[in-house]
Amino acid sequence: MSSLINQAFQNAKSENRPALLTYTVAGDNTKKRSLEILKSISNYADICELGFPHNTPIADGGQIQTSAYRAIKNGIKINDVFSIAKDFKSKKKNKPIILMGYYNMIFQCNEDKFLEKCKKSKVDGLIVVDLPYPENQSFAAKCKKKGINFIQLVSPTTSEIRLKKIIKDSHDMIYYISMLSTTGGKLKVSPKKILEKYSKIKNQNKSKNVVIGFGITEKTIKSLKKADGLVVGSAICKEISNSINKRQNTVTNVTNIVKRLKNKIK
Amino acid sequence: MKLKRGILLIDQHDQHGFWGGKFGGSFIPETLKKPVEDLTNEFKKLRKDKKFLKKRDHYFKNYIGAPTSFVKLDNLTNQLGGAQIWAKIVSEANGGAHKIYNATVHALICKAMGKKYIVGDTGAGYAGKMLSMAAKKFGLKCKIFMGAKDIKRQKPNCDAMRKNGAEIVPVYSGSQTLVDAVSECMRYWVSNCDNTHMCVGSTVGPNIFVKICGWSTAQISRELKVQLKSEFKKIPNKIKLINCVGGGSSAYGFWSEFIDYDKKQIELIGVEAGGPKNSKLHAAPLSRKTKIGILHGAASYVCQNKEGQINETESISAGLDYPGVSPMHCFLKDTKRARYTYATDEEALNAHQMVTKFENLNPSLEPSHAFAEAIKIAPKLSKDTIIIVNSCGDAKKDRDILRERLGKK
């Protein structure tokens, strides 16, 4: 049976558009609010990424760091992350959810226990930022066994040989980092160049869904719509921060952004 | 888990970069995979390249000022009774601390790789000061990441960095100390790894950085070995090598040549930062029971909570104020080759006071932790026991803290 993640891409393809992936941090800014945001934006997003916050993130930019610190300060624990995912899935059975974070949290929980919890809360995929190929092979195999997609990242610095091996080893989805940057950086490479690299990856195995992330905002999203999927994270986290600062309704504001993003790629 | 004889500790890791199968590794974002691989290959080549070694030795001697002296602390020995206390005065090195060895080697590697920009992290400011010196010497553009709290408490070193033309990037996230500076430095490298070289300030971080730093500071023990032989005609039968441990770069360098010796002959003692008396925010992952965790690209003992969030730490010495530690020290601990303990802020201050009172020596707060242990154990030991403390930094950078805490001018 095809995974929910695969189905989401098929679905978008049938509508002749890329899939829209959103990233929010679990528990930002409270457990309850983050679930509300997730439920609301999933009306427009095809796949939802949910970050489990870590206080020493080495690949995140300011916006996501701020969201993560806020969640941790508000007492979010890993079990809360799973309960958010579980509550979400009980309402939106067919909407894929991907957990994303750093390996130490998984390591402290214990790999098997962590995957068991993923399974129980019906998590569809996992992205572990600091567990690259080939060190991730045993963990990726465990994920596959449990029917959870292990999603690997590919970057502009990934060598040809690595790229081949990563694609061969990958599950349904591959995440292409558009440029050398932490999350939320300004798009410093032209969309044309990004799409050139993207095609190189895509052409290696057309059955894999390749998404582009990093630097994608309302301004830039349209120019990359040829991809299988596009991930927006920092722009959303930034809106959460802004809404909190202005004491406005985060759920409405964030949903509006996601709605606009979706309209731009239709 | 076993130490191998006849192989440098920096090389005793498996194919994935783990010491003892579980410490170290390279937990890095995909973007850094290639730069780290390139650096690994380059270092593998350079460390065997005779021309490069000649260059290294030339700068160690003529720029850093090797060898640094090895002296007996007669007054302190007489005062305490018991073991003889000696010191290796590494703070005589150009710039005032052992960090210059690592910085110089990184600058040479950066040049060899044709990169023009170099970035680094710093806690006490010594790693940053030295990197800025080396960058200036070799014509590289330099950025130093430093916690906002450390910038305040280590002003003299910050002034030196700026004077050398480096840009200090203040880090306001988290606890605003070394741990956040390292994170921020890595984030910067992720974004600029195509034209920038990164220098990690200690024997921490992804495997290759642990190796380069250890390889650089090993100069200290090479010198000491020669000095011991010329002083005592042979390596004495009862030696204790005491060193402070933050990330663990000076301790590794001080011990490197002596790890193969029997521990009954040469005991290795690492002293971590216990923080203020009764503080729970100590920076002592080895001596105060912590679990293995992944921090800044490597697995080591880490001060963290159950969930894997990294703990804030507290120490009077910015250079030891770090929740993780070198994977090599974790390996030395678990194989029982080295013993680790801690000294509190108060003990370090007392030790500093005592050493400066009796000797013409001005150790910074980091090695003062090591002196605290020496002072504690010396009276109980026999006269033929040789305690050697690595005085790896001088206290010029600590003048504000010392003035405040001890009323020193």
Short mmCIF file of C-alpha atoms in Angstrom, two decimals, chain B:
data_model
loop_
_atom_site.label_atom_id
_atom_site.label_comp_id
_atom_site.label_asym_id
_atom_site.label_seq_id
_atom_site.Cartn_x
_atom_site.Cartn_y
_atom_site.Cartn_z
CA MET B 1 36.37 -1.07 25.74
CA LYS B 2 40.15 -0.96 25.61
CA LEU B 3 42.91 1.50 24.86
CA LYS B 4 45.38 0.38 22.22
CA ARG B 5 49.10 0.73 22.79
CA GLY B 6 51.42 2.33 20.30
CA ILE B 7 48.64 4.18 18.47
CA LEU B 8 47.89 7.83 19.12
CA LEU B 9 44.58 8.27 20.93
CA ILE B 10 43.42 10.66 18.20
CA ASP B 11 43.57 7.72 15.79
CA GLN B 12 41.90 5.11 17.97
CA HIS B 13 38.42 5.52 16.50
CA ASP B 14 36.37 3.25 14.24
CA GLN B 15 35.34 3.94 10.63
CA HIS B 16 32.43 6.11 11.74
CA GLY B 17 34.68 8.17 13.99
CA PHE B 18 33.71 6.70 17.35
CA TRP B 19 36.15 6.13 20.20
CA GLY B 20 35.29 2.99 22.14
CA GLY B 21 32.36 2.45 19.77
CA LYS B 22 30.25 5.18 21.34
CA PHE B 23 32.04 8.48 21.84
CA GLY B 24 32.55 10.96 19.01
CA GLY B 25 31.22 10.43 15.52
CA SER B 26 30.05 13.17 13.17
CA PHE B 27 26.47 14.19 13.83
CA ILE B 28 26.32 16.96 11.28
CA PRO B 29 23.79 18.43 8.86
CA GLU B 30 24.08 17.14 5.30
CA THR B 31 25.43 20.50 4.13
CA LEU B 32 28.58 20.02 6.23
CA LYS B 33 29.25 16.46 5.09
CA LYS B 34 31.34 17.52 2.11
CA PRO B 35 33.36 20.27 3.85
CA VAL B 36 34.06 17.88 6.73
CA GLU B 37 35.12 15.14 4.31
CA ASP B 38 37.36 17.56 2.43
CA LEU B 39 38.95 18.68 5.67
CA THR B 40 39.42 15.08 6.79
CA ASN B 41 41.22 14.20 3.55
CA GLU B 42 43.33 17.32 3.62
CA PHE B 43 44.43 16.73 7.21
CA LYS B 44 45.23 13.08 6.47
CA LYS B 45 47.55 14.28 3.72
CA LEU B 46 49.08 17.23 5.55
CA ARG B 47 49.97 15.43 8.77
CA LYS B 48 52.26 13.16 6.75
CA ASP B 49 53.59 15.88 4.49
CA LYS B 50 57.19 16.63 5.46
CA LYS B 51 57.00 20.17 4.16
CA PHE B 52 53.89 20.86 6.21
CA LEU B 53 55.44 19.38 9.34
CA LYS B 54 58.52 21.49 8.84
CA LYS B 55 56.34 24.55 8.53
CA ARG B 56 54.42 23.60 11.68
CA ASP B 57 57.62 23.08 13.67
CA HIS B 58 59.02 26.32 12.35
CA TYR B 59 56.02 28.31 13.57
CA PHE B 60 55.79 26.38 16.84
CA LYS B 61 59.36 27.37 17.57
CA ASN B 62 59.67 30.84 16.11
CA TYR B 63 56.14 32.14 16.42
CA ILE B 64 54.67 30.35 19.42
CA GLY B 65 57.97 30.13 21.31
CA ALA B 66 58.30 26.40 21.95
CA PRO B 67 59.44 24.86 24.18
CA THR B 68 57.69 26.47 27.14
CA SER B 69 59.45 26.02 30.46
CA PHE B 70 59.13 23.27 33.01
CA VAL B 71 59.87 24.39 36.56
CA LYS B 72 59.72 23.18 40.11
CA LEU B 73 57.47 25.21 42.40
CA ASP B 74 59.81 25.09 45.40
CA ASN B 75 57.96 27.44 47.68
CA LEU B 76 54.61 25.79 47.14
CA THR B 77 56.20 22.37 47.63
CA ASN B 78 57.82 23.44 50.90
CA GLN B 79 54.67 25.09 52.09
CA LEU B 80 52.49 22.03 51.52
CA GLY B 81 54.98 19.27 52.36
CA GLY B 82 54.65 15.92 50.62
CA ALA B 83 54.90 15.56 46.87
CA GLN B 84 57.06 17.79 44.70
CA ILE B 85 54.97 20.23 42.70
CA TRP B 86 56.14 21.15 39.23
CA ALA B 87 54.50 23.18 36.52
CA LYS B 88 54.67 23.22 32.76
CA ILE B 89 54.23 26.89 32.00
CA VAL B 90 52.34 26.65 28.73
CA SER B 91 51.05 30.18 29.31
CA GLU B 92 54.50 31.37 28.17
CA ALA B 93 53.42 30.53 24.64
CA ASN B 94 52.78 33.51 22.40
CA GLY B 95 49.37 34.92 23.34
CA GLY B 96 49.36 33.39 26.81
CA ALA B 97 47.70 29.98 26.46
CA HIS B 98 47.81 26.56 24.79
CA LYS B 99 45.07 27.57 22.35
CA ILE B 100 47.71 29.02 20.04
CA TYR B 101 48.82 25.52 18.90
CA ASN B 102 45.37 24.64 17.55
CA ALA B 103 44.83 28.09 16.08
CA THR B 104 48.17 28.06 14.25
CA VAL B 105 47.58 24.61 12.77
CA HIS B 106 44.05 25.57 11.65
CA ALA B 107 45.34 28.74 10.01
CA LEU B 108 47.97 26.69 8.16
CA ILE B 109 45.34 24.17 7.03
CA CYS B 110 43.01 26.98 5.95
CA LYS B 111 45.83 28.43 3.84
CA ALA B 112 46.66 25.03 2.39
CA MET B 113 43.04 24.58 1.35
CA GLY B 114 43.02 27.95 -0.37
CA LYS B 115 40.33 29.45 1.86
CA LYS B 116 40.50 33.10 2.83
CA TYR B 117 38.00 33.23 5.67
CA ILE B 118 38.28 31.55 9.04
CA VAL B 119 35.74 31.44 11.85
CA GLY B 120 35.93 30.14 15.39
CA ASP B 121 34.21 29.97 18.74
CA THR B 122 35.57 31.01 22.10
CA GLY B 123 34.62 30.93 25.77
CA ALA B 124 37.46 32.40 27.80
CA GLY B 125 38.44 34.35 24.74
CA TYR B 126 41.81 32.63 24.39
CA ALA B 127 40.78 30.46 21.46
CA GLY B 128 39.42 33.58 19.80
CA LYS B 129 42.42 35.71 20.61
CA MET B 130 44.81 33.08 19.27
CA LEU B 131 42.77 32.49 16.14
CA SER B 132 42.70 36.22 15.49
CA MET B 133 46.49 36.35 15.98
CA ALA B 134 47.09 33.43 13.63
CA ALA B 135 44.63 34.86 11.09
CA LYS B 136 46.48 38.16 11.14
CA LYS B 137 49.83 36.44 10.84
CA PHE B 138 48.72 34.38 7.83
CA GLY B 139 46.53 37.01 6.15
CA LEU B 140 43.09 35.49 6.74
CA LYS B 141 39.81 37.26 7.45
CA CYS B 142 38.51 36.20 10.83
CA LYS B 143 35.18 36.13 12.70
CA ILE B 144 34.90 35.00 16.30
CA PHE B 145 31.66 33.87 17.93
CA MET B 146 31.42 34.54 21.63
CA GLY B 147 28.61 34.44 24.19
CA ALA B 148 27.47 37.91 25.28
CA LYS B 149 28.09 36.95 28.93
CA ASP B 150 31.66 35.86 28.13
CA ILE B 151 32.32 39.08 26.20
CA LYS B 152 31.56 40.98 29.38
CA ARG B 153 33.67 38.85 31.72
CA GLN B 154 36.71 38.38 29.47
CA LYS B 155 37.19 41.90 28.21
CA PRO B 156 41.01 41.92 27.89
CA ASN B 157 40.90 39.07 25.38
CA CYS B 158 38.10 40.75 23.44
CA ASP B 159 40.19 43.90 23.16
CA ALA B 160 43.05 41.80 21.83
CA MET B 161 40.84 40.12 19.22
CA ARG B 162 39.59 43.44 17.93
CA LYS B 163 43.11 44.79 17.84
CA ASN B 164 44.07 41.86 15.64
CA GLY B 165 41.37 42.89 13.21
CA ALA B 166 38.88 40.11 13.96
CA GLU B 167 35.17 40.69 14.15
CA ILE B 168 33.57 39.47 17.39
CA VAL B 169 30.03 38.24 16.84
CA PRO B 170 28.14 38.41 20.14
CA VAL B 171 25.76 35.51 20.76
CA TYR B 172 22.63 36.32 22.75
CA SER B 173 20.82 33.00 22.54
CA GLY B 174 20.46 30.53 25.43
CA SER B 175 22.88 30.94 28.30
CA GLN B 176 25.04 33.39 26.27
CA THR B 177 28.19 31.37 26.96
CA LEU B 178 30.51 28.98 25.10
CA VAL B 179 27.85 26.37 24.29
CA ASP B 180 25.82 28.94 22.37
CA ALA B 181 28.91 30.39 20.71
CA VAL B 182 29.79 26.95 19.33
CA SER B 183 26.23 26.48 18.02
CA GLU B 184 26.24 29.87 16.38
CA CYS B 185 29.65 29.28 14.84
CA MET B 186 28.46 25.98 13.37
CA ARG B 187 25.33 27.66 12.01
CA TYR B 188 27.51 30.27 10.36
CA TRP B 189 29.68 27.57 8.84
CA VAL B 190 26.62 25.75 7.48
CA SER B 191 25.78 28.94 5.59
CA ASN B 192 29.28 29.75 4.38
CA CYS B 193 31.17 26.48 4.15
CA ASP B 194 32.02 26.99 0.48
CA ASN B 195 34.59 29.69 1.18
CA THR B 196 35.12 29.56 4.94
CA HIS B 197 37.16 27.31 7.20
CA MET B 198 35.96 26.61 10.73
CA CYS B 199 38.25 26.16 13.71
CA VAL B 200 36.66 24.46 16.70
CA GLY B 201 38.39 25.79 19.81
CA SER B 202 38.83 22.51 21.67
CA THR B 203 38.93 18.73 21.25
CA VAL B 204 35.15 18.70 20.74
CA GLY B 205 32.83 18.73 17.73
CA PRO B 206 32.73 16.35 14.76
CA ASN B 207 35.52 13.74 14.74
CA ILE B 208 37.95 15.62 12.50
CA PHE B 209 38.01 18.68 14.75
CA VAL B 210 38.77 16.53 17.79
CA LYS B 211 41.72 15.06 15.89
CA ILE B 212 43.17 18.29 14.54
CA CYS B 213 43.02 19.97 17.93
CA GLY B 214 44.55 16.99 19.74
CA TRP B 215 47.27 16.68 17.13
CA SER B 216 48.13 20.35 17.63
CA THR B 217 48.23 20.51 21.41
CA ALA B 218 50.21 17.24 21.65
CA GLN B 219 53.27 19.48 21.30
CA ILE B 220 52.95 20.16 25.05
CA SER B 221 53.59 16.55 26.05
CA ARG B 222 56.34 16.08 23.47
CA GLU B 223 58.20 18.94 25.11
CA LEU B 224 57.49 17.70 28.60
CA LYS B 225 58.86 14.26 27.82
CA VAL B 226 62.18 15.73 26.73
CA GLN B 227 62.25 18.03 29.75
CA LEU B 228 61.52 15.19 32.17
CA LYS B 229 64.38 13.14 30.76
CA SER B 230 66.83 16.00 30.95
CA GLU B 231 65.77 16.92 34.49
CA PHE B 232 65.58 13.43 36.01
CA LYS B 233 67.77 11.43 33.57
CA LYS B 234 64.75 9.17 32.96
CA ILE B 235 60.98 9.30 33.30
CA PRO B 236 60.43 9.17 37.09
CA ASN B 237 58.50 6.31 38.71
CA LYS B 238 55.72 8.28 40.31
CA ILE B 239 54.20 11.08 38.28
CA LYS B 240 50.80 12.71 38.44
CA LEU B 241 49.82 14.90 35.51
CA ILE B 242 47.07 17.26 36.59
CA ASN B 243 45.13 19.32 34.07
CA CYS B 244 41.88 21.23 33.99
CA VAL B 245 39.22 19.91 31.61
CA GLY B 246 36.62 22.00 29.86
CA GLY B 247 36.51 20.76 26.29
CA GLY B 248 39.74 18.96 27.08
CA SER B 249 42.27 20.31 24.57
CA SER B 250 45.05 21.25 26.96
CA ALA B 251 44.61 18.03 28.95
CA TYR B 252 44.83 15.88 25.83
CA GLY B 253 47.91 17.78 24.70
CA PHE B 254 49.52 17.43 28.12
CA TRP B 255 48.85 13.68 28.31
CA SER B 256 49.18 12.52 24.70
CA GLU B 257 52.73 11.14 24.97
CA PHE B 258 52.08 9.55 28.36
CA ILE B 259 48.86 7.64 27.75
CA ASP B 260 50.78 4.44 26.94
CA TYR B 261 52.52 4.43 30.32
CA ASP B 262 51.22 2.31 33.18
CA LYS B 263 48.85 4.30 35.35
CA LYS B 264 50.79 3.27 38.45
CA GLN B 265 53.74 5.16 37.04
CA ILE B 266 51.96 8.09 35.41
CA GLU B 267 48.54 8.97 36.70
CA LEU B 268 46.39 11.30 34.60
CA ILE B 269 44.04 13.53 36.58
CA GLY B 270 41.49 15.80 34.94
CA VAL B 271 39.81 18.55 36.94
CA GLU B 272 36.46 19.88 35.80
CA ALA B 273 34.56 22.98 36.81
CA GLY B 274 32.34 22.34 39.82
CA GLY B 275 30.85 25.82 39.64
CA PRO B 276 30.00 27.85 42.76
CA LYS B 277 29.85 25.79 45.95
CA ASN B 278 26.53 23.91 46.12
CA SER B 279 25.67 24.91 42.57
CA LYS B 280 23.76 22.40 40.51
CA LEU B 281 24.83 24.10 37.30
CA HIS B 282 28.32 22.61 37.33
CA ALA B 283 30.20 22.04 34.07
CA ALA B 284 31.53 18.64 35.11
CA PRO B 285 30.08 15.95 32.83
CA LEU B 286 32.83 13.42 33.58
CA SER B 287 33.10 13.67 37.35
CA ARG B 288 29.50 14.34 38.28
CA LYS B 289 27.70 11.54 36.55
CA THR B 290 25.94 12.49 33.35
CA LYS B 291 24.55 10.46 30.48
CA ILE B 292 25.93 10.19 26.97
CA GLY B 293 24.37 12.70 24.62
CA ILE B 294 24.96 14.32 21.26
CA LEU B 295 26.16 17.89 21.37
CA HIS B 296 27.77 19.92 18.58
CA GLY B 297 28.27 17.00 16.28
CA ALA B 298 29.68 14.41 18.68
CA ALA B 299 28.58 11.93 21.31
CA SER B 300 30.09 12.46 24.74
CA TYR B 301 29.06 12.73 28.36
CA VAL B 302 26.84 15.81 28.40
CA CYS B 303 25.12 17.83 31.13
CA GLN B 304 21.53 17.50 29.97
CA ASN B 305 18.06 16.72 31.21
CA LYS B 306 16.12 13.49 30.76
CA GLU B 307 14.65 14.68 27.49
CA GLY B 308 17.96 15.57 25.90
CA GLN B 309 17.83 19.34 26.30
CA ILE B 310 21.31 20.64 27.07
CA ASN B 311 21.70 22.06 30.59
CA GLU B 312 22.94 25.49 31.39
CA THR B 313 26.21 25.39 33.26
CA GLU B 314 27.93 27.82 35.57
CA SER B 315 31.60 28.36 36.31
CA ILE B 316 33.82 31.24 37.25
CA SER B 317 36.13 30.17 34.42
CA ALA B 318 34.57 30.88 31.04
CA GLY B 319 36.95 28.39 29.41
CA LEU B 320 35.55 25.45 31.41
CA ASP B 321 31.93 26.58 31.29
CA TYR B 322 30.77 23.97 28.76
CA PRO B 323 28.19 21.17 29.19
CA GLY B 324 30.01 18.66 26.98
CA VAL B 325 33.55 17.32 26.86
CA SER B 326 35.93 15.71 24.39
CA PRO B 327 34.94 12.18 23.31
CA MET B 328 38.57 11.19 23.93
CA HIS B 329 38.25 12.06 27.59
CA CYS B 330 35.04 10.01 27.82
CA PHE B 331 37.03 7.11 26.41
CA LEU B 332 39.89 7.70 28.88
CA LYS B 333 37.36 7.78 31.71
CA ASP B 334 35.55 4.60 30.73
CA THR B 335 38.80 2.69 30.17
CA LYS B 336 39.88 4.03 33.57
CA ARG B 337 43.16 5.37 32.16
CA ALA B 338 42.44 8.83 33.53
CA ARG B 339 40.71 9.92 36.71
CA TYR B 340 38.37 12.90 36.69
CA THR B 341 37.34 15.11 39.54
CA TYR B 342 36.15 18.67 39.96
CA ALA B 343 37.03 21.84 41.86
CA THR B 344 34.53 24.49 42.85
CA ASP B 345 34.86 28.18 42.00
CA GLU B 346 35.94 28.88 45.57
CA GLU B 347 38.62 26.16 45.50
CA ALA B 348 39.96 27.51 42.23
CA LEU B 349 40.09 31.04 43.62
CA ASN B 350 41.90 29.84 46.75
CA ALA B 351 44.36 27.93 44.62
CA HIS B 352 44.99 30.96 42.46
CA GLN B 353 45.64 33.02 45.57
CA MET B 354 48.02 30.48 47.02
CA VAL B 355 50.02 29.95 43.82
CA THR B 356 50.42 33.66 43.19
CA LYS B 357 51.42 34.22 46.82
CA PHE B 358 54.22 31.66 46.81
CA GLU B 359 55.36 31.55 43.22
CA ASN B 360 56.20 33.91 40.42
CA LEU B 361 53.33 32.51 38.41
CA ASN B 362 49.94 33.87 37.46
CA PRO B 363 47.66 31.01 36.36
CA SER B 364 44.26 31.85 34.91
CA LEU B 365 41.12 30.54 36.55
CA GLU B 366 41.08 27.46 34.29
CA PRO B 367 44.42 25.95 35.42
CA SER B 368 43.67 27.20 38.93
CA HIS B 369 41.18 24.32 39.02
CA ALA B 370 44.08 21.94 38.38
CA PHE B 371 46.21 23.65 41.04
CA ALA B 372 43.34 23.22 43.50
CA GLU B 373 43.56 19.44 43.07
CA ALA B 374 47.36 19.50 43.34
CA ILE B 375 47.14 21.49 46.57
CA LYS B 376 44.56 19.05 47.89
CA ILE B 377 46.54 15.86 47.26
CA ALA B 378 50.19 16.94 47.57
CA PRO B 379 50.45 16.85 51.39
CA LYS B 380 49.27 13.23 51.46
CA LEU B 381 51.87 12.01 48.99
CA SER B 382 55.50 10.93 49.34
CA LYS B 383 58.40 13.25 48.56
CA ASP B 384 59.44 11.23 45.54
CA THR B 385 56.07 11.76 43.86
CA ILE B 386 56.22 14.32 41.08
CA ILE B 387 53.02 16.30 40.58
CA ILE B 388 53.02 18.29 37.37
CA VAL B 389 50.34 20.88 36.72
CA ASN B 390 49.73 22.26 33.26
CA SER B 391 49.56 26.01 33.77
CA CYS B 392 47.88 26.41 30.41
CA GLY B 393 46.76 30.04 30.59
CA ASP B 394 47.72 33.26 32.30
CA ALA B 395 45.33 35.33 34.39
CA LYS B 396 45.61 38.64 32.55
CA LYS B 397 42.18 38.00 31.04
CA ASP B 398 40.70 37.35 34.50
CA ARG B 399 41.75 40.65 36.07
CA ASP B 400 38.18 41.98 36.42
CA ILE B 401 36.87 38.80 38.05
CA LEU B 402 39.90 38.56 40.37
CA ARG B 403 39.52 42.18 41.37
CA GLU B 404 35.88 41.62 42.20
CA ARG B 405 36.29 38.31 44.01
CA LEU B 406 39.68 38.74 45.69
CA GLY B 407 40.14 42.48 45.72
CA LYS B 408 43.24 42.07 43.55
CA LYS B 409 44.69 44.99 41.68
#
